[in-house]
Amino acid sequence: MLEGVGVTTSRPAYVQPDGTSMYSAGSLFQLLRDGRPRTRAELAAETGLARSTVTQRVDALLASNLIGPADKAASTGGRPPTRFAFNPNARYVLAADIGATHARLALTDLAAEVLAQSADDLLVAAGPEIVLDWVDRVGHDLIRQAGRDPRDLLGVGIGLPGPVEHSTGRPVSPPIMPGWDGFDVQGYLQDRFGAVALVDNDVNIMALGEHNVAWSDAPHMMFVKVATGIGSGLISDGRLHRGAQGAAGDMGHLQLPHGTDVVCRCGNTGCLEAVASGAAIAAKLAARGIEASTSFDVVALARGGNIEALQLLRQAGRDIGEVLAAAVSLFNPSVIVIGGSLSQAGEHLIAGVREIVYRRSLPLATQDLRIVQSSTGDRAGIIGAAVMVIDHALAPAQVDLLMSAAPAAMS
Ligand SMILES: [Zn+2]
């Protein structure tokens, strides 16, 4: 036997890098996640698998309920099904979006469609136990009210308004979240819900949500949140780029080129956030004797046509544009989405961003670059938190695991 001589690979060719066999049931399932119904013959043609293998995989997926028959006749008990499609109701997800003063929680299906939701005024500064107990209590209420089996919970996703080390699910020195530093958010939620929990910062999940809903065909996208603070989330090659520790995209504390002496809450001077955030604009308006203390006040003034608010928004857009022009050169996105509460104030902010980015970036980087307003608005975080869980838990290896682990609970 000489076949093995000189072969250094440790796995057979039909095993993929993530350890699943090529077109295991979990891999075959990925094709169906786009929602388009397919026949066995179509699946065999797309994968190159034998019809008998496809039939075996499809039967296993049908038994798990992750796919269902797509023919009307079959579902009413007529002839056996010939076409199959993803069943987004097979399981469900809890998605939480925690802001500085407000919390939202939703129950979604496996397509990140919101089925039920709840929101409350809640201070993140009250500490992790109070906030996460709210998620625990309201989450279980939503599950009960929807009449769902707690065992069908696929996972819990949560976004927090501060830096998070994604691999451990722990916040790291979050400035506006006293008591949260190093807290095991992931472990706490997994304990309470008996399902996987994933944690990320709020801007990253907003980027995921916006990308999933509006830009899934744009592999390189940048999402900029302009609210009380400023931050961004990067989608690179269709995936969230978190960087080595999860700190990628934290653009609020980059220093503006035309430095100012404004002191930022981080201790440095001239940070973008200290000059162009909703809080900064509100402070500038207040200094001119106009009543404003939050980004929502700024939005209300702008919508009411207040000239000074509009001018300050335009200038904030230009300042953000200065930093984004550098990001465009480094990252070359095809879409920049401007989101967060301040983006709801109308066109002035985004006009300022466009003015500078198109002027300051090289033609090749901007010839097809689109700079647009967020289409998901305040739903971005919830949808993104759900997408984070779904993408993790419905990956090929996880689906294979799910199917071998508990077939009885899923039927
Ligand atoms: Zn700063």
CSV table of C-alpha atoms and ligand atoms in Angstrom, one decimal:
chain,number,residue,atom,x,y,z
A,1,MET,CA,0.0,0.0,0.0
A,2,LEU,CA,1.7,3.2,-1.2
A,3,GLU,CA,-1.2,5.6,-1.3
A,4,GLY,CA,-0.5,7.1,2.1
A,5,VAL,CA,3.2,7.8,1.4
A,6,GLY,CA,4.1,11.4,1.4
A,7,VAL,CA,0.5,12.4,2.3
A,8,THR,CA,0.8,14.9,5.2
A,9,THR,CA,-2.8,16.0,5.6
A,10,SER,CA,-4.3,14.6,8.8
A,11,ARG,CA,-7.9,14.5,7.5
A,12,PRO,CA,-9.6,12.9,4.5
A,13,ALA,CA,-10.5,15.2,1.7
A,14,TYR,CA,-14.2,15.2,2.5
A,15,VAL,CA,-13.7,16.7,5.9
A,16,GLN,CA,-13.9,20.5,6.0
A,17,PRO,CA,-11.6,22.8,8.1
A,18,ASP,CA,-14.3,23.1,10.8
A,19,GLY,CA,-14.3,19.3,11.2
A,20,THR,CA,-17.7,18.6,9.5
A,21,SER,CA,-17.7,16.2,6.6
A,22,MET,CA,-18.3,17.8,3.2
A,23,TYR,CA,-22.1,18.1,2.9
A,24,SER,CA,-23.0,16.5,6.2
A,25,ALA,CA,-26.6,17.3,7.1
A,26,GLY,CA,-25.4,20.5,8.7
A,27,SER,CA,-23.6,21.6,5.6
A,28,LEU,CA,-26.5,20.7,3.3
A,29,PHE,CA,-28.7,22.7,5.6
A,30,GLN,CA,-26.7,25.9,4.8
A,31,LEU,CA,-27.9,25.8,1.2
A,32,LEU,CA,-31.5,25.8,2.5
A,33,ARG,CA,-31.0,28.7,4.9
A,34,ASP,CA,-31.7,31.2,2.0
A,35,GLY,CA,-35.4,30.1,2.3
A,36,ARG,CA,-35.7,28.9,-1.3
A,37,PRO,CA,-37.5,25.5,-1.6
A,38,ARG,CA,-35.5,22.8,-3.3
A,39,THR,CA,-36.1,19.2,-4.5
A,40,ARG,CA,-33.8,16.3,-3.8
A,41,ALA,CA,-32.6,16.4,-7.4
A,42,GLU,CA,-31.8,20.1,-7.1
A,43,LEU,CA,-29.8,19.5,-3.9
A,44,ALA,CA,-28.0,16.6,-5.5
A,45,ALA,CA,-27.1,18.8,-8.5
A,46,GLU,CA,-25.9,21.7,-6.2
A,47,THR,CA,-23.7,19.5,-4.0
A,48,GLY,CA,-22.6,16.7,-6.3
A,49,LEU,CA,-23.8,14.2,-3.7
A,50,ALA,CA,-25.5,10.9,-4.6
A,51,ARG,CA,-29.3,11.0,-4.5
A,52,SER,CA,-29.4,8.3,-1.8
A,53,THR,CA,-27.1,10.5,0.4
A,54,VAL,CA,-29.2,13.5,-0.2
A,55,THR,CA,-32.3,11.6,0.8
A,56,GLN,CA,-30.6,10.4,4.0
A,57,ARG,CA,-29.5,14.0,4.9
A,58,VAL,CA,-32.9,15.5,4.1
A,59,ASP,CA,-34.7,12.9,6.2
A,60,ALA,CA,-32.5,13.7,9.2
A,61,LEU,CA,-33.1,17.4,8.7
A,62,LEU,CA,-36.9,16.8,8.4
A,63,ALA,CA,-36.8,14.8,11.6
A,64,SER,CA,-35.0,17.7,13.4
A,65,ASN,CA,-37.8,20.1,12.1
A,66,LEU,CA,-35.1,22.5,10.8
A,67,ILE,CA,-36.5,22.0,7.4
A,68,GLY,CA,-40.1,21.2,6.4
A,69,PRO,CA,-42.0,20.2,3.3
A,70,ALA,CA,-42.7,23.1,0.9
A,71,ASP,CA,-45.4,21.5,-1.1
A,72,LYS,CA,-49.0,22.2,0.0
A,73,ALA,CA,-50.2,18.7,-1.0
A,74,ALA,CA,-47.6,17.1,1.2
A,75,SER,CA,-48.2,19.3,4.2
A,76,THR,CA,-51.9,18.4,4.2
A,77,GLY,CA,-51.2,14.7,4.1
A,78,GLY,CA,-51.4,14.0,0.4
A,79,ARG,CA,-48.5,12.7,-1.6
A,80,PRO,CA,-45.0,12.6,0.0
A,81,PRO,CA,-43.1,15.9,-0.1
A,82,THR,CA,-40.9,16.7,-3.1
A,83,ARG,CA,-39.6,20.1,-2.2
A,84,PHE,CA,-38.1,21.3,1.1
A,85,ALA,CA,-37.4,24.6,2.7
A,86,PHE,CA,-35.8,26.1,5.9
A,87,ASN,CA,-38.3,26.2,8.8
A,88,PRO,CA,-37.5,29.4,10.7
A,89,ASN,CA,-40.0,28.4,13.4
A,90,ALA,CA,-38.1,25.2,14.4
A,91,ARG,CA,-36.5,27.0,17.3
A,92,TYR,CA,-36.4,30.6,18.6
A,93,VAL,CA,-33.9,33.1,19.9
A,94,LEU,CA,-33.8,35.7,22.7
A,95,ALA,CA,-32.1,39.0,21.6
A,96,ALA,CA,-31.3,41.8,24.0
A,97,ASP,CA,-30.1,45.3,23.2
A,98,ILE,CA,-28.9,47.1,26.3
A,99,GLY,CA,-28.4,50.9,26.0
A,100,ALA,CA,-27.2,53.4,28.6
A,101,THR,CA,-30.7,54.1,29.8
A,102,HIS,CA,-33.0,51.8,27.9
A,103,ALA,CA,-33.2,48.1,27.3
A,104,ARG,CA,-35.0,46.0,24.7
A,105,LEU,CA,-35.6,42.3,24.5
A,106,ALA,CA,-37.2,40.3,21.7
A,107,LEU,CA,-38.1,36.8,20.8
A,108,THR,CA,-37.2,36.1,17.2
A,109,ASP,CA,-37.5,33.1,14.8
A,110,LEU,CA,-34.5,31.6,13.1
A,111,ALA,CA,-34.7,34.2,10.3
A,112,ALA,CA,-34.2,37.0,13.0
A,113,GLU,CA,-37.8,38.0,12.5
A,114,VAL,CA,-39.2,39.6,15.7
A,115,LEU,CA,-42.1,37.6,17.0
A,116,ALA,CA,-42.6,39.5,20.4
A,117,GLN,CA,-40.7,42.1,22.2
A,118,SER,CA,-40.5,44.2,25.4
A,119,ALA,CA,-38.7,47.4,26.4
A,120,ASP,CA,-38.1,49.2,29.6
A,121,ASP,CA,-36.2,52.2,30.9
A,122,LEU,CA,-33.3,50.7,32.7
A,123,LEU,CA,-30.0,52.2,33.7
A,124,VAL,CA,-27.0,50.0,32.6
A,125,ALA,CA,-25.1,51.8,35.5
A,126,ALA,CA,-27.4,50.0,37.9
A,127,GLY,CA,-25.1,47.0,37.5
A,128,PRO,CA,-25.0,43.6,35.9
A,129,GLU,CA,-27.3,41.7,38.4
A,130,ILE,CA,-30.2,44.2,38.0
A,131,VAL,CA,-29.9,44.4,34.2
A,132,LEU,CA,-29.4,40.7,33.6
A,133,ASP,CA,-32.2,39.8,36.1
A,134,TRP,CA,-34.4,41.9,34.0
A,135,VAL,CA,-33.3,40.0,30.9
A,136,ASP,CA,-34.0,36.7,32.8
A,137,ARG,CA,-37.4,37.7,34.0
A,138,VAL,CA,-38.7,39.4,30.8
A,139,GLY,CA,-37.1,36.7,28.6
A,140,HIS,CA,-39.0,33.9,30.4
A,141,ASP,CA,-42.2,36.0,30.3
A,142,LEU,CA,-41.9,36.4,26.5
A,143,ILE,CA,-41.2,32.6,26.1
A,144,ARG,CA,-44.3,31.8,28.2
A,145,GLN,CA,-46.6,34.3,26.5
A,146,ALA,CA,-45.5,33.0,23.1
A,147,GLY,CA,-46.4,29.5,24.3
A,148,ARG,CA,-43.0,28.2,23.3
A,149,ASP,CA,-41.1,25.2,24.9
A,150,PRO,CA,-38.1,26.5,26.9
A,151,ARG,CA,-36.1,23.6,25.5
A,152,ASP,CA,-36.5,25.1,21.9
A,153,LEU,CA,-34.5,28.2,22.8
A,154,LEU,CA,-31.6,28.2,20.4
A,155,GLY,CA,-29.6,30.8,22.4
A,156,VAL,CA,-29.5,34.3,23.8
A,157,GLY,CA,-27.7,37.2,22.2
A,158,ILE,CA,-27.0,40.4,24.0
A,159,GLY,CA,-25.4,43.8,23.1
A,160,LEU,CA,-23.9,46.0,25.7
A,161,PRO,CA,-22.9,49.7,25.5
A,162,GLY,CA,-19.2,49.2,26.1
A,163,PRO,CA,-16.2,47.2,25.0
A,164,VAL,CA,-16.7,43.4,25.3
A,165,GLU,CA,-14.1,40.7,24.9
A,166,HIS,CA,-16.1,38.5,22.6
A,167,SER,CA,-14.3,35.2,23.2
A,168,THR,CA,-15.1,35.3,27.0
A,169,GLY,CA,-18.3,37.4,26.8
A,170,ARG,CA,-17.0,39.8,29.5
A,171,PRO,CA,-17.0,43.6,29.4
A,172,VAL,CA,-13.6,45.2,29.7
A,173,SER,CA,-13.3,48.5,31.5
A,174,PRO,CA,-16.6,49.8,30.1
A,175,PRO,CA,-16.7,53.6,30.9
A,176,ILE,CA,-20.4,54.0,31.5
A,177,MET,CA,-21.0,50.6,33.1
A,178,PRO,CA,-19.8,50.6,36.7
A,179,GLY,CA,-19.7,47.1,38.2
A,180,TRP,CA,-19.6,45.3,34.8
A,181,ASP,CA,-15.8,45.1,34.4
A,182,GLY,CA,-14.9,41.5,33.9
A,183,PHE,CA,-18.4,40.3,34.8
A,184,ASP,CA,-19.2,36.9,33.3
A,185,VAL,CA,-22.3,37.9,31.3
A,186,GLN,CA,-22.1,34.8,29.1
A,187,GLY,CA,-22.0,32.4,32.1
A,188,TYR,CA,-24.8,34.2,33.9
A,189,LEU,CA,-27.2,34.1,31.0
A,190,GLN,CA,-26.3,30.5,30.1
A,191,ASP,CA,-27.1,29.5,33.7
A,192,ARG,CA,-30.5,31.3,33.7
A,193,PHE,CA,-31.6,30.1,30.3
A,194,GLY,CA,-29.9,26.7,29.8
A,195,ALA,CA,-28.8,27.7,26.3
A,196,VAL,CA,-25.8,29.2,24.6
A,197,ALA,CA,-25.3,33.0,25.2
A,198,LEU,CA,-23.2,35.3,23.1
A,199,VAL,CA,-22.2,38.9,24.1
A,200,ASP,CA,-20.9,41.7,22.0
A,201,ASN,CA,-20.8,45.5,22.1
A,202,ASP,CA,-23.9,47.4,20.8
A,203,VAL,CA,-22.3,48.8,17.7
A,204,ASN,CA,-21.1,45.4,16.5
A,205,ILE,CA,-24.6,43.9,16.8
A,206,MET,CA,-26.1,46.9,15.0
A,207,ALA,CA,-23.7,46.4,12.1
A,208,LEU,CA,-24.7,42.7,12.0
A,209,GLY,CA,-28.4,43.6,12.0
A,210,GLU,CA,-28.2,46.3,9.3
A,211,HIS,CA,-26.0,44.1,7.2
A,212,ASN,CA,-28.4,41.1,7.5
A,213,VAL,CA,-31.5,43.2,6.6
A,214,ALA,CA,-30.3,45.6,4.0
A,215,TRP,CA,-26.8,44.8,2.7
A,216,SER,CA,-26.2,41.1,2.7
A,217,ASP,CA,-24.9,41.4,-0.9
A,218,ALA,CA,-22.3,44.0,0.2
A,219,PRO,CA,-19.4,42.0,1.8
A,220,HIS,CA,-17.5,45.2,2.9
A,221,MET,CA,-19.7,47.4,5.0
A,222,MET,CA,-19.0,49.9,7.8
A,223,PHE,CA,-21.7,50.8,10.3
A,224,VAL,CA,-21.3,54.1,12.2
A,225,LYS,CA,-23.4,54.7,15.3
A,226,VAL,CA,-23.8,58.4,16.1
A,227,ALA,CA,-25.7,58.8,19.3
A,228,THR,CA,-24.6,59.9,22.9
A,229,GLY,CA,-21.3,58.4,21.8
A,230,ILE,CA,-19.7,57.4,18.5
A,231,GLY,CA,-18.6,54.0,17.4
A,232,SER,CA,-18.5,51.7,14.4
A,233,GLY,CA,-18.8,48.1,13.4
A,234,LEU,CA,-16.9,46.6,10.4
A,235,ILE,CA,-18.3,43.8,8.2
A,236,SER,CA,-15.4,42.4,6.2
A,237,ASP,CA,-15.9,39.6,3.6
A,238,GLY,CA,-19.4,39.3,4.9
A,239,ARG,CA,-18.4,38.7,8.5
A,240,LEU,CA,-18.0,40.9,11.5
A,241,HIS,CA,-14.4,42.0,12.0
A,242,ARG,CA,-13.9,42.2,15.7
A,243,GLY,CA,-10.1,42.4,15.7
A,244,ALA,CA,-7.8,40.6,18.2
A,245,GLN,CA,-9.6,41.6,21.4
A,246,GLY,CA,-12.9,42.8,20.1
A,247,ALA,CA,-12.0,46.4,20.0
A,248,ALA,CA,-12.0,47.0,16.3
A,249,GLY,CA,-14.1,49.9,15.0
A,250,ASP,CA,-13.9,52.0,18.2
A,251,MET,CA,-13.6,55.2,16.2
A,252,GLY,CA,-15.1,57.6,18.8
A,253,HIS,CA,-11.7,58.2,20.5
A,254,LEU,CA,-9.7,58.8,17.3
A,255,GLN,CA,-8.3,62.3,17.4
A,256,LEU,CA,-9.5,64.8,14.8
A,257,PRO,CA,-6.8,66.1,12.5
A,258,HIS,CA,-7.7,69.7,13.2
A,259,GLY,CA,-7.3,69.1,16.9
A,260,THR,CA,-9.4,70.9,19.5
A,261,ASP,CA,-8.8,71.2,23.2
A,262,VAL,CA,-12.1,69.7,24.2
A,263,VAL,CA,-11.5,67.1,26.9
A,264,CYS,CA,-13.1,63.7,26.3
A,265,ARG,CA,-14.5,61.4,28.9
A,266,CYS,CA,-11.6,59.0,28.1
A,267,GLY,CA,-9.2,61.6,29.4
A,268,ASN,CA,-7.6,62.6,26.1
A,269,THR,CA,-8.3,65.8,24.2
A,270,GLY,CA,-9.8,66.3,20.7
A,271,CYS,CA,-11.5,62.9,20.4
A,272,LEU,CA,-14.1,62.7,17.7
A,273,GLU,CA,-16.8,61.7,20.3
A,274,ALA,CA,-16.0,64.8,22.4
A,275,VAL,CA,-16.7,67.0,19.4
A,276,ALA,CA,-19.3,65.4,17.2
A,277,SER,CA,-21.5,63.1,19.4
A,278,GLY,CA,-25.1,63.9,20.4
A,279,ALA,CA,-23.9,64.8,23.9
A,280,ALA,CA,-21.3,67.2,22.4
A,281,ILE,CA,-23.8,68.9,20.2
A,282,ALA,CA,-26.3,69.2,23.1
A,283,ALA,CA,-23.6,70.8,25.2
A,284,LYS,CA,-22.8,73.3,22.4
A,285,LEU,CA,-26.5,74.2,22.0
A,286,ALA,CA,-26.8,74.6,25.8
A,287,ALA,CA,-23.8,76.9,25.8
A,288,ARG,CA,-25.7,79.1,23.3
A,289,GLY,CA,-28.7,79.2,25.6
A,290,ILE,CA,-30.8,76.6,23.7
A,291,GLU,CA,-32.4,74.0,25.9
A,292,ALA,CA,-30.7,70.7,25.1
A,293,SER,CA,-29.1,67.9,27.2
A,294,THR,CA,-29.4,64.7,25.2
A,295,SER,CA,-29.1,63.5,21.6
A,296,PHE,CA,-32.9,63.1,21.5
A,297,ASP,CA,-33.2,66.9,22.3
A,298,VAL,CA,-30.8,67.5,19.4
A,299,VAL,CA,-32.9,65.4,17.0
A,300,ALA,CA,-36.1,67.2,18.2
A,301,LEU,CA,-34.6,70.6,17.6
A,302,ALA,CA,-33.3,69.6,14.1
A,303,ARG,CA,-36.7,68.2,13.2
A,304,GLY,CA,-38.3,71.5,14.3
A,305,GLY,CA,-36.0,73.4,12.0
A,306,ASN,CA,-33.7,75.0,14.6
A,307,ILE,CA,-30.9,76.5,12.4
A,308,GLU,CA,-28.2,76.2,15.0
A,309,ALA,CA,-28.9,72.5,15.6
A,310,LEU,CA,-28.9,71.9,11.8
A,311,GLN,CA,-25.6,73.7,11.4
A,312,LEU,CA,-24.0,71.8,14.3
A,313,LEU,CA,-25.3,68.5,12.8
A,314,ARG,CA,-23.7,69.4,9.5
A,315,GLN,CA,-20.4,70.2,11.2
A,316,ALA,CA,-20.6,67.0,13.2
A,317,GLY,CA,-21.0,65.1,9.9
A,318,ARG,CA,-17.9,66.8,8.5
A,319,ASP,CA,-15.9,65.9,11.6
A,320,ILE,CA,-17.1,62.3,11.4
A,321,GLY,CA,-16.2,62.4,7.7
A,322,GLU,CA,-12.6,63.4,8.5
A,323,VAL,CA,-12.1,60.2,10.5
A,324,LEU,CA,-14.1,58.1,8.0
A,325,ALA,CA,-12.0,59.3,5.1
A,326,ALA,CA,-9.0,57.7,6.8
A,327,ALA,CA,-11.1,54.5,7.5
A,328,VAL,CA,-12.1,54.4,3.8
A,329,SER,CA,-8.5,54.4,2.7
A,330,LEU,CA,-7.6,51.7,5.2
A,331,PHE,CA,-10.6,49.5,4.8
A,332,ASN,CA,-12.2,50.2,1.4
A,333,PRO,CA,-15.8,49.5,2.2
A,334,SER,CA,-18.5,49.7,-0.5
A,335,VAL,CA,-21.2,50.9,1.9
A,336,ILE,CA,-21.0,53.2,5.0
A,337,VAL,CA,-24.2,53.1,6.9
A,338,ILE,CA,-24.9,56.0,9.4
A,339,GLY,CA,-27.1,54.9,12.3
A,340,GLY,CA,-27.8,55.7,15.9
A,341,SER,CA,-30.3,58.3,17.2
A,342,LEU,CA,-28.6,61.3,15.6
A,343,SER,CA,-29.0,59.8,12.1
A,344,GLN,CA,-32.7,60.2,12.6
A,345,ALA,CA,-32.3,64.0,12.6
A,346,GLY,CA,-32.5,64.3,8.8
A,347,GLU,CA,-30.0,64.8,6.0
A,348,HIS,CA,-27.7,67.3,7.5
A,349,LEU,CA,-25.4,64.9,9.4
A,350,ILE,CA,-25.1,62.6,6.5
A,351,ALA,CA,-24.6,65.5,4.0
A,352,GLY,CA,-21.6,66.6,6.1
A,353,VAL,CA,-20.1,63.1,6.1
A,354,ARG,CA,-20.5,62.8,2.3
A,355,GLU,CA,-19.0,66.2,1.7
A,356,ILE,CA,-15.7,65.3,3.4
A,357,VAL,CA,-15.4,61.6,2.6
A,358,TYR,CA,-15.8,62.1,-1.1
A,359,ARG,CA,-13.4,65.1,-1.1
A,360,ARG,CA,-10.7,63.5,1.0
A,361,SER,CA,-10.6,59.9,-0.3
A,362,LEU,CA,-9.0,58.6,-3.4
A,363,PRO,CA,-11.2,58.1,-6.5
A,364,LEU,CA,-10.8,54.3,-6.6
A,365,ALA,CA,-12.0,54.0,-3.0
A,366,THR,CA,-15.1,56.2,-3.6
A,367,GLN,CA,-16.2,55.6,-7.2
A,368,ASP,CA,-18.7,53.0,-6.0
A,369,LEU,CA,-18.9,54.0,-2.3
A,370,ARG,CA,-22.4,54.6,-1.0
A,371,ILE,CA,-23.0,56.6,2.2
A,372,VAL,CA,-26.5,55.9,3.4
A,373,GLN,CA,-28.8,56.3,6.4
A,374,SER,CA,-29.6,53.1,8.5
A,375,SER,CA,-32.8,51.4,7.3
A,376,THR,CA,-33.3,49.4,10.5
A,377,GLY,CA,-33.2,52.4,12.8
A,378,ASP,CA,-33.7,51.4,16.4
A,379,ARG,CA,-34.3,47.7,15.4
A,380,ALA,CA,-30.7,47.2,14.3
A,381,GLY,CA,-29.4,46.0,17.7
A,382,ILE,CA,-32.2,43.5,18.3
A,383,ILE,CA,-31.9,42.0,14.9
A,384,GLY,CA,-28.1,41.8,15.1
A,385,ALA,CA,-28.2,40.1,18.5
A,386,ALA,CA,-30.4,37.5,17.0
A,387,VAL,CA,-28.3,37.1,13.9
A,388,MET,CA,-25.2,36.7,16.1
A,389,VAL,CA,-26.8,33.7,17.8
A,390,ILE,CA,-28.3,32.2,14.7
A,391,ASP,CA,-25.0,32.4,12.7
A,392,HIS,CA,-23.2,30.7,15.5
A,393,ALA,CA,-25.8,28.0,16.4
A,394,LEU,CA,-26.8,27.1,12.8
A,395,ALA,CA,-23.3,26.7,11.5
A,396,PRO,CA,-22.6,23.3,10.0
A,397,ALA,CA,-20.8,21.8,12.9
A,398,GLN,CA,-23.4,23.1,15.4
A,399,VAL,CA,-26.3,21.7,13.4
A,400,ASP,CA,-24.6,18.3,13.2
A,401,LEU,CA,-24.1,18.4,16.9
A,402,LEU,CA,-27.7,19.5,17.5
A,403,MET,CA,-29.0,16.6,15.4
A,404,SER,CA,-26.9,13.9,17.0
A,405,ALA,CA,-27.5,15.2,20.5
A,406,ALA,CA,-31.2,15.6,21.0
A,407,PRO,CA,-33.4,14.3,18.2
A,408,ALA,CA,-36.3,13.5,20.6
A,409,ALA,CA,-36.6,17.0,22.0
A,410,MET,CA,-36.8,18.5,18.5
A,411,SER,CA,-39.5,16.4,16.9
B,1,ZN,ZN,-11.9,60.0,24.0
